[in-house]
Coordinates of C-alpha atoms in Angstrom, one line a residue:
Chain A
M1 CA 31.1 31.2 8.8
T2 CA 33.0 32.6 5.9
L3 CA 31.8 29.9 3.6
L4 CA 28.2 30.6 4.5
D5 CA 28.7 34.3 3.6
D6 CA 28.5 33.3 0.0
F7 CA 24.8 33.4 -1.1
L8 CA 25.5 30.7 -3.7
V9 CA 26.8 28.3 -1.0
R10 CA 23.8 29.0 1.1
A11 CA 21.4 28.5 -1.8
T12 CA 23.2 25.2 -2.7
L13 CA 23.1 23.9 0.9
A14 CA 19.4 24.9 1.2
G15 CA 18.6 23.0 -2.0
L16 CA 20.5 20.0 -1.0
G17 CA 18.8 19.9 2.4
L18 CA 15.4 20.0 0.7
V19 CA 16.4 17.2 -1.7
L20 CA 17.6 15.0 1.1
A21 CA 14.1 14.9 2.6
A22 CA 12.0 15.4 -0.5
A23 CA 13.5 12.8 -2.7
P24 CA 12.9 9.7 -0.5
L25 CA 9.6 11.0 0.6
G26 CA 8.7 11.6 -3.1
C27 CA 9.3 7.9 -3.8
F28 CA 6.5 7.1 -1.5
V29 CA 4.3 9.7 -3.0
V30 CA 4.9 8.1 -6.4
W31 CA 4.5 4.5 -5.2
R32 CA 1.3 5.4 -3.5
R33 CA 0.0 7.5 -6.3
M34 CA -0.4 10.5 -4.2
A35 CA 1.2 12.9 -6.6
Y36 CA -1.5 15.5 -5.9
F37 CA -1.0 15.2 -2.2
G38 CA 2.1 17.4 -2.4
D39 CA 0.1 19.9 -4.5
A40 CA -2.8 20.0 -2.1
T41 CA -0.6 20.4 1.0
A42 CA 1.5 23.0 -0.8
H43 CA -1.6 25.0 -1.8
A44 CA -2.8 24.9 1.7
A45 CA 0.5 26.5 2.7
I46 CA -0.6 29.8 1.1
L47 CA -3.5 29.9 3.6
G48 CA -0.9 29.2 6.3
V49 CA 1.2 32.2 5.1
A50 CA -1.9 34.5 5.2
L51 CA -2.9 33.3 8.7
A52 CA 0.7 33.7 10.0
L53 CA 0.9 37.2 8.7
A54 CA -2.6 38.1 10.1
F55 CA -1.7 36.8 13.6
D56 CA 1.8 38.1 13.4
T57 CA 3.4 34.7 14.0
S58 CA 6.2 33.0 12.1
V59 CA 5.5 31.9 8.6
F60 CA 7.1 28.6 9.3
G61 CA 4.7 27.9 12.2
G62 CA 1.6 29.0 10.2
V63 CA 2.5 26.9 7.2
L64 CA 3.3 23.9 9.3
V65 CA 0.0 24.0 11.2
V66 CA -2.2 24.5 8.1
S67 CA -0.3 21.9 6.1
L68 CA -0.7 19.4 9.0
L69 CA -4.4 20.2 9.2
M70 CA -4.7 19.7 5.5
A71 CA -2.8 16.4 5.6
F72 CA -4.9 15.0 8.5
T73 CA -8.1 16.1 6.7
V74 CA -7.1 14.3 3.5
S75 CA -6.0 11.2 5.5
S76 CA -9.2 10.9 7.5
L77 CA -11.5 11.7 4.6
S78 CA -9.8 9.2 2.2
N79 CA -11.0 6.4 4.5
R80 CA -14.6 7.5 4.1
G81 CA -15.3 6.6 0.5
Y82 CA -14.1 9.5 -1.6
A83 CA -11.5 8.7 -4.2
M84 CA -8.2 10.2 -3.4
D85 CA -7.9 12.4 -6.5
T86 CA -11.4 13.9 -6.1
L87 CA -10.7 14.7 -2.5
L88 CA -7.3 16.3 -3.3
G89 CA -8.8 18.3 -6.1
V90 CA -11.5 19.7 -3.9
L91 CA -9.2 20.5 -1.0
A92 CA -6.3 21.8 -3.0
H93 CA -8.2 24.4 -4.9
S94 CA -10.4 25.4 -2.0
A95 CA -7.4 25.8 0.3
L96 CA -5.6 28.0 -2.3
A97 CA -8.8 30.1 -2.8
F98 CA -9.3 30.6 0.9
G99 CA -5.7 31.5 1.2
L100 CA -5.9 34.1 -1.5
V101 CA -9.1 35.6 0.0
A102 CA -7.5 35.6 3.5
V103 CA -4.5 37.5 2.1
S104 CA -6.8 40.2 0.7
F105 CA -8.1 40.9 4.2
L106 CA -4.6 41.8 5.4
H107 CA -4.6 45.6 5.4
G108 CA -1.4 47.4 5.4
V109 CA 0.7 44.3 4.9
R110 CA 2.2 43.9 1.5
V111 CA 2.5 40.2 0.9
D112 CA 4.8 39.2 -1.9
L113 CA 2.8 36.2 -2.9
M114 CA 5.1 35.5 -5.7
A115 CA 7.9 34.8 -3.2
Y116 CA 5.8 32.1 -1.6
L117 CA 4.6 30.7 -4.9
F118 CA 8.0 30.4 -6.5
G119 CA 10.3 30.8 -3.6
D120 CA 13.6 32.7 -3.5
I121 CA 16.4 30.3 -2.9
L122 CA 19.0 33.0 -3.4
A123 CA 17.7 34.9 -0.4
V124 CA 18.2 32.1 2.0
G125 CA 19.9 33.1 5.2
V126 CA 21.7 31.1 7.9
P127 CA 18.6 30.8 10.1
N128 CA 16.6 29.5 7.2
L129 CA 19.4 26.9 6.5
A130 CA 19.1 25.7 10.1
V131 CA 15.3 25.3 9.7
I132 CA 15.7 23.4 6.4
W133 CA 18.4 21.0 7.6
G134 CA 16.6 20.5 10.9
G135 CA 13.4 19.7 9.1
A136 CA 15.2 17.4 6.6
A137 CA 17.0 15.5 9.4
L138 CA 13.6 15.1 11.1
V139 CA 11.9 13.7 8.0
L140 CA 14.8 11.4 7.1
G141 CA 14.8 10.1 10.7
L142 CA 11.1 9.5 10.5
L143 CA 11.4 7.6 7.2
W144 CA 14.4 5.6 8.4
W145 CA 12.5 4.6 11.5
R146 CA 9.3 3.6 9.8
W147 CA 10.9 2.4 6.5
S148 CA 9.9 -1.2 6.6
A149 CA 6.4 -0.6 7.9
L150 CA 5.8 2.1 5.4
L151 CA 6.9 -0.1 2.5
T152 CA 4.7 -3.0 3.7
A153 CA 1.7 -0.7 4.1
T154 CA 2.4 0.8 0.7
L155 CA 2.4 -2.7 -0.9
N156 CA -0.9 -3.8 0.6
P157 CA -2.8 -2.6 3.7
D158 CA -4.0 -6.1 4.6
L159 CA -0.5 -7.5 4.4
A160 CA 0.4 -4.8 6.9
F161 CA -2.5 -5.7 9.2
A162 CA -1.5 -9.3 9.2
A163 CA 2.0 -8.4 10.2
G164 CA 0.7 -6.3 13.1
I165 CA 1.3 -2.9 11.3
D166 CA -1.5 -0.4 11.2
P167 CA -1.5 1.1 7.7
R168 CA -3.5 4.1 8.8
R169 CA -0.7 5.0 11.3
E170 CA 1.9 4.7 8.5
Q171 CA -0.2 7.0 6.3
L172 CA -0.2 9.5 9.1
V173 CA 3.6 9.3 9.3
L174 CA 3.8 10.0 5.6
T175 CA 1.4 13.0 5.8
L176 CA 3.3 14.4 8.8
A177 CA 6.6 14.2 6.9
L178 CA 5.0 15.8 3.8
A179 CA 3.6 18.7 5.8
L180 CA 7.1 19.2 7.4
V181 CA 8.8 19.2 4.0
V182 CA 6.3 21.8 2.7
A183 CA 6.8 24.0 5.7
V184 CA 10.6 24.0 5.5
A185 CA 10.7 24.2 1.7
I186 CA 8.2 27.0 1.1
K187 CA 10.9 29.7 1.4
V188 CA 13.3 27.8 -0.8
V189 CA 11.5 26.6 -3.9
G190 CA 8.0 27.9 -3.2
V191 CA 4.7 26.0 -3.1
L192 CA 4.3 25.4 -6.8
L193 CA 7.7 23.8 -7.2
I194 CA 7.6 21.6 -4.1
A195 CA 5.4 19.0 -5.7
A196 CA 7.8 18.9 -8.6
M197 CA 10.8 18.4 -6.4
L198 CA 9.0 15.6 -4.6
I199 CA 8.0 13.7 -7.8
V200 CA 10.4 14.4 -10.6
P201 CA 13.6 13.1 -9.0
A202 CA 11.7 9.9 -7.8
A203 CA 10.2 9.4 -11.3
T204 CA 13.7 9.9 -12.9
A205 CA 15.3 7.4 -10.6
R206 CA 12.8 4.6 -11.3
P207 CA 14.5 3.0 -14.4
F208 CA 17.8 2.7 -12.6
A209 CA 16.5 1.0 -9.5
T210 CA 15.9 -2.6 -8.7
T211 CA 14.9 -2.1 -5.0
P212 CA 13.0 0.6 -3.2
E213 CA 16.2 1.7 -1.3
R214 CA 18.2 2.1 -4.5
M215 CA 15.4 4.2 -6.0
A216 CA 15.4 6.5 -3.0
L217 CA 19.2 6.9 -3.1
A218 CA 19.1 7.5 -6.9
A219 CA 16.4 10.1 -6.4
I220 CA 18.6 11.9 -3.9
V221 CA 21.5 11.9 -6.3
I222 CA 19.3 13.1 -9.2
G223 CA 17.7 15.8 -7.1
A224 CA 21.2 17.0 -5.9
L225 CA 22.3 17.2 -9.5
A226 CA 19.2 19.3 -10.4
V227 CA 19.8 21.7 -7.5
I228 CA 23.5 22.2 -8.2
G229 CA 23.1 22.3 -12.0
G230 CA 20.0 24.5 -11.9
L231 CA 21.7 27.1 -9.6
Q232 CA 24.7 27.3 -12.0
A233 CA 22.4 27.6 -15.0
S234 CA 20.4 30.3 -13.4
L235 CA 23.6 32.3 -12.7
E236 CA 24.9 31.7 -16.2
W237 CA 21.8 32.7 -18.1
D238 CA 20.2 34.9 -15.5
T239 CA 17.0 32.8 -15.2
P240 CA 14.7 32.4 -12.2
T241 CA 16.4 30.0 -9.9
G242 CA 13.6 27.8 -8.6
P243 CA 12.1 27.1 -12.0
S244 CA 15.6 26.5 -13.4
I245 CA 16.2 23.7 -10.9
V246 CA 12.9 22.1 -11.8
C247 CA 13.6 22.5 -15.5
L248 CA 16.9 20.6 -15.1
A249 CA 15.1 17.9 -13.1
A250 CA 12.6 17.6 -15.9
I251 CA 15.4 17.3 -18.5
L252 CA 17.1 14.6 -16.4
F253 CA 13.7 12.8 -16.3
T254 CA 13.4 13.0 -20.1
V255 CA 17.0 11.6 -20.5
S256 CA 16.3 8.8 -18.1
S257 CA 13.0 7.8 -19.9
V258 CA 14.7 7.9 -23.3
A259 CA 17.6 5.9 -22.0
Q260 CA 15.2 3.3 -20.6
A261 CA 13.3 3.1 -23.9
L262 CA 16.6 2.7 -25.9
F263 CA 18.6 0.4 -23.7
G264 CA 16.3 -0.7 -20.9
R265 CA 14.8 -3.9 -20.1
S266 CA 11.2 -3.2 -20.6
R267 CA 10.3 -6.2 -18.4
P268 CA 13.0 -6.2 -15.7
Chain B
M1 CA -14.6 -16.3 16.9
S2 CA -18.0 -16.0 18.4
G3 CA -21.1 -14.1 17.6
L4 CA -19.1 -12.0 15.1
N5 CA -21.0 -9.1 13.4
V6 CA -19.2 -6.9 10.9
Q7 CA -20.7 -3.8 9.3
L8 CA -19.2 -2.2 6.2
G9 CA -20.6 1.0 4.8
G10 CA -23.7 0.8 6.9
Q11 CA -24.5 -2.7 5.8
T12 CA -24.2 -5.8 7.9
V13 CA -21.9 -8.1 6.0
L14 CA -21.5 -10.8 8.6
H15 CA -24.0 -11.5 11.3
H16 CA -23.5 -13.8 14.2
V17 CA -20.7 -15.9 12.8
D18 CA -19.4 -18.6 15.1
F19 CA -16.3 -20.2 13.8
S20 CA -13.2 -21.9 15.1
I21 CA -10.1 -23.6 13.6
D22 CA -7.8 -26.1 15.2
P23 CA -4.1 -26.5 14.8
G24 CA -3.2 -28.5 11.7
E25 CA -6.6 -28.3 10.2
I26 CA -7.3 -27.2 6.6
V27 CA -10.6 -25.3 6.5
T28 CA -12.1 -23.8 3.3
I29 CA -14.7 -21.1 3.2
V30 CA -17.0 -21.2 0.2
G31 CA -19.9 -18.9 -0.6
P32 CA -21.3 -16.7 -3.3
N33 CA -19.9 -13.3 -4.2
G34 CA -20.6 -10.7 -1.5
S35 CA -21.2 -13.4 1.2
G36 CA -18.5 -12.0 3.4
K37 CA -15.7 -14.5 2.9
S38 CA -12.9 -12.0 2.5
T39 CA -14.4 -9.8 5.3
L40 CA -14.2 -12.8 7.6
L41 CA -10.5 -13.3 6.8
R42 CA -9.9 -9.5 7.2
A43 CA -11.6 -9.6 10.6
I44 CA -9.2 -12.4 11.7
I45 CA -6.1 -10.4 10.7
G46 CA -7.5 -7.3 12.3
A47 CA -8.1 -5.2 9.2
V48 CA -11.8 -4.7 10.0
E49 CA -13.3 -4.1 13.4
P50 CA -16.2 -6.3 14.4
S51 CA -19.3 -4.3 15.4
A52 CA -20.2 -7.1 17.8
G53 CA -18.6 -10.3 19.0
A54 CA -14.9 -11.0 19.2
V55 CA -12.1 -12.8 17.5
T56 CA -10.1 -14.8 20.0
C57 CA -6.7 -16.1 19.1
K58 CA -4.1 -17.9 21.0
P59 CA -1.8 -15.2 22.5
G60 CA 1.1 -14.5 20.2
L61 CA -0.4 -16.4 17.3
R62 CA 1.7 -16.2 14.2
I63 CA -0.4 -15.6 11.1
G64 CA 0.8 -15.9 7.6
Y65 CA -1.4 -14.1 5.2
V66 CA -1.6 -14.5 1.4
P67 CA -3.9 -11.7 0.0
Q68 CA -6.4 -12.1 -2.8
K69 CA -4.4 -10.1 -5.2
L70 CA -1.4 -7.9 -4.7
H71 CA -1.0 -5.0 -7.1
I72 CA 2.5 -3.7 -7.0
D73 CA 2.7 -0.3 -8.6
P74 CA 5.1 -0.4 -11.6
T75 CA 6.9 2.6 -10.2
L76 CA 7.9 0.5 -7.2
P77 CA 11.0 -1.6 -7.9
M78 CA 11.0 -4.7 -5.9
T79 CA 13.0 -7.9 -6.2
V80 CA 11.6 -11.1 -4.9
R81 CA 14.4 -11.3 -2.4
R82 CA 13.7 -7.8 -1.1
F83 CA 10.0 -8.5 -0.9
L84 CA 10.7 -11.4 1.5
D85 CA 12.4 -8.9 3.8
L86 CA 9.1 -7.1 4.4
P87 CA 8.3 -6.2 7.1
Q88 CA 11.2 -7.9 8.8
R89 CA 14.6 -8.6 7.3
V90 CA 15.4 -12.3 7.1
D91 CA 18.7 -14.0 6.4
D92 CA 19.5 -15.5 3.0
E93 CA 19.2 -19.1 4.2
A94 CA 15.7 -18.6 5.6
A95 CA 14.6 -16.8 2.4
R96 CA 16.0 -19.7 0.3
D97 CA 14.2 -22.3 2.4
A98 CA 10.9 -20.4 2.2
L99 CA 11.2 -20.0 -1.5
D100 CA 12.0 -23.7 -1.9
E101 CA 9.2 -24.7 0.3
A102 CA 6.8 -22.7 -1.8
G103 CA 8.2 -24.1 -5.0
A104 CA 9.7 -20.7 -6.1
G105 CA 13.3 -21.5 -5.5
A106 CA 14.8 -20.0 -8.7
L107 CA 13.0 -16.6 -8.5
S108 CA 15.0 -14.8 -5.8
G109 CA 16.6 -12.2 -8.1
R110 CA 13.6 -11.5 -10.3
Q111 CA 11.5 -8.3 -10.2
M112 CA 8.1 -8.9 -8.7
S113 CA 6.4 -7.1 -11.6
G114 CA 8.0 -9.5 -14.1
L115 CA 6.5 -12.7 -12.5
S116 CA 3.7 -14.8 -13.9
G117 CA 0.5 -15.2 -11.9
G118 CA 1.5 -18.6 -10.6
Q119 CA 5.1 -17.5 -9.7
F120 CA 3.7 -14.4 -8.0
Q121 CA 1.3 -16.5 -5.8
R122 CA 4.2 -18.8 -4.8
V123 CA 6.3 -15.9 -3.8
L124 CA 3.4 -14.6 -1.7
L125 CA 3.2 -18.0 -0.1
A126 CA 6.9 -18.1 0.5
R127 CA 6.7 -14.7 2.3
A128 CA 3.8 -15.9 4.4
L129 CA 5.8 -19.0 5.4
L130 CA 8.8 -16.9 6.6
S131 CA 7.1 -16.1 9.9
K132 CA 6.7 -19.8 10.6
P133 CA 3.0 -19.3 10.8
E134 CA 0.7 -21.3 13.1
L135 CA -2.2 -20.1 11.0
L136 CA -1.9 -19.7 7.3
I137 CA -4.7 -17.6 5.7
L138 CA -5.2 -17.6 1.9
D139 CA -7.8 -15.3 0.3
E140 CA -8.6 -16.8 -3.1
A141 CA -5.0 -17.4 -3.6
T142 CA -5.4 -19.2 -6.9
Q143 CA -7.4 -16.5 -8.7
G144 CA -6.1 -16.1 -12.2
L145 CA -4.4 -19.5 -12.3
D146 CA -5.5 -22.2 -14.7
Q147 CA -6.8 -25.5 -13.3
P148 CA -3.5 -27.5 -13.3
G149 CA -1.9 -24.4 -11.8
S150 CA -4.3 -24.1 -8.9
A151 CA -4.4 -27.8 -8.3
A152 CA -0.6 -27.7 -8.0
F153 CA -0.9 -24.8 -5.7
Y154 CA -3.4 -26.5 -3.3
Q155 CA -1.1 -29.6 -3.4
K156 CA 1.7 -27.3 -2.2
I157 CA -0.5 -26.0 0.6
A158 CA -1.2 -29.5 1.8
E159 CA 2.5 -30.3 1.7
V160 CA 3.2 -27.1 3.7
R161 CA 0.6 -28.1 6.3
D162 CA 2.1 -31.5 6.6
H163 CA 5.6 -30.1 7.0
L164 CA 4.9 -27.1 9.3
G165 CA 1.8 -28.4 11.1
C166 CA 0.1 -25.1 10.7
A167 CA -3.7 -24.6 10.4
V168 CA -4.8 -23.4 7.0
L169 CA -7.8 -21.2 6.4
M170 CA -8.7 -20.3 2.9
V171 CA -11.3 -18.8 0.7
S172 CA -11.9 -20.3 -2.7
H173 CA -14.3 -20.2 -5.6
E174 CA -13.0 -23.4 -7.1
L175 CA -15.3 -25.7 -5.2
H176 CA -14.3 -29.0 -6.9
V177 CA -10.6 -28.5 -6.1
V178 CA -11.2 -27.2 -2.6
M179 CA -13.6 -30.0 -1.7
A180 CA -10.8 -32.5 -2.3
A181 CA -8.1 -30.6 -0.4
S182 CA -9.9 -29.6 2.8
D183 CA -10.6 -31.2 6.1
R184 CA -13.6 -29.1 6.7
V185 CA -15.7 -26.8 4.5
V186 CA -17.6 -23.8 5.8
C187 CA -20.4 -22.5 3.7
L188 CA -20.9 -18.8 4.3
N189 CA -23.6 -16.4 3.2
G190 CA -23.5 -13.5 5.7
H191 CA -23.8 -16.2 8.3
V192 CA -22.5 -19.8 8.5
C193 CA -25.0 -21.8 6.5
C194 CA -23.5 -25.1 7.1
Q195 CA -20.1 -26.7 7.8
G196 CA -18.5 -30.0 8.1
E197 CA -16.6 -32.5 6.0
P198 CA -16.6 -31.7 2.3
E199 CA -18.9 -34.6 1.5
H200 CA -21.3 -33.6 4.2
V201 CA -21.4 -30.0 3.1
A202 CA -21.8 -30.8 -0.6
S203 CA -24.9 -32.7 0.2
A204 CA -26.4 -30.3 2.6
P205 CA -29.6 -28.5 1.5
E206 CA -28.2 -25.1 2.5
Y207 CA -25.2 -25.6 0.3
R208 CA -27.3 -26.6 -2.7
A209 CA -29.6 -23.7 -2.1
L210 CA -26.6 -21.4 -2.7
F211 CA -24.8 -23.4 -5.4
G212 CA -27.6 -25.6 -6.8
T213 CA -28.1 -23.6 -10.0
G214 CA -25.7 -21.9 -12.3
T215 CA -22.4 -23.3 -11.2
G216 CA -22.6 -26.1 -13.7
G217 CA -19.7 -28.0 -15.0
A218 CA -17.5 -29.7 -12.6
L219 CA -19.7 -29.0 -9.6
A220 CA -22.8 -30.5 -11.2
L221 CA -20.8 -33.6 -12.0
Y222 CA -19.5 -33.7 -8.4
R223 CA -23.0 -33.4 -7.0
H224 CA -24.2 -36.0 -9.4
E225 CA -22.3 -38.6 -7.6
H226 CA -24.4 -38.1 -4.6
H227 CA -27.8 -37.3 -6.0
H228 CA -29.5 -38.7 -9.0
S229 CA -32.1 -36.3 -10.0
H230 CA -31.6 -32.7 -11.1
D231 CA -35.3 -31.9 -10.4
H232 CA -34.9 -33.2 -6.9
D233 CA -32.0 -30.9 -6.3
H234 CA -33.9 -28.0 -7.6
D235 CA -36.9 -28.4 -5.4
H236 CA -34.8 -29.0 -2.5
G237 CA -32.9 -25.8 -3.2
H238 CA -36.0 -23.8 -3.2
E239 CA -37.3 -25.2 0.0
A240 CA -34.0 -24.5 1.7
A241 CA -34.0 -21.0 0.5
E242 CA -37.3 -20.2 2.3

């Protein structure tokens, strides 16, 4: 365990675990135009934190339950005629507001909301690592198992129906995975940065990819670069770690977009 | 299917539709916008639940489905070859055969987003053929193609039917092309107005009640071969609409 005694090693491992799950999942979020879904689920997580503290249960459990509830609500309502972005806007902001109000009812408990909003990857302990890698393995397994069905349902729901796949079930699988990622990641990068880690690596990977699988792999590599580089940069310049990681991911995105504009095939 | 009712958003889109298709038959569904054509197809593939009645298929029926239009988000990289692997991986030889059969042989390495409308439809057809379908369903598959393009596409469908012996069920707006390519035409407007051989349907009063005015052009010419007076058509249409 000597290696894990180093806080930097633990932080790097935590970040890599997150990327392993978030990057491929983020590809689906991008393909299905659900970018705000990550936001909404992440905002709901604050409510989960408040409830967990109120009932004195584990934060992970509280966040997971509320994120799942949020995900199921969005999934079921989206089939009832509301546009996805409207629905997510309503739910994301109300969940965050209810969460903040709920936190104010907690007497005698000093909640460091900042820690949950922005995360504290440097404070990750060995038990947290186990949760993150366990969650990441679960999400990866889920994606691996449903990959083809998920892709078909993403392309076109009717195409999925004709092939005997129920696209509603596949959407449920995705929302489940998303809730899981939020629950394991809240300690690491915090709710506000989870959505960024879902979407930015996937968007950065797009110009380099010719197939969905390559895009997912490239997103993992890019996310890993952002984690490792962001941690080093934050040490070097004494900047906040979570935002540094996202900043580096954003810089990589810019480089990738410019590279595509300069050398890319605009019509592949 | 028998006595099929489908409700969407509180409205009855299809009421009491009785309809069947035999192996090897090419059936085309025609009808005005909002007449439930696509809903009928979607009920067959199981994408909408009927509120009454039932769709009965041969057990284990293999369906190949070509959707009306398929929007592939530009953020989703997808080669033609990879697309054919959805949802089940196929070996290269099967993929090549299907592409050849659909007349899209040279497209294997191309990105889906870079294909022209006609190429795209052919790839969709190739993918539908991979499952060796017994029933091929096409929902306005030639939308966005010019007239020679869609004529060539229907020609391809007929070849595929002859080759695979599958039944073909399609929806189309291009009445004149479809009339020539179908064994049977079903005229749909919430319910089955009339059906039968193309010539029979084209001269049926229910059909002309729906299409008698406003379609113009090729259809009017087509109809002219069977009837001599426009006025007569008109009156007849009104009577039938009662």
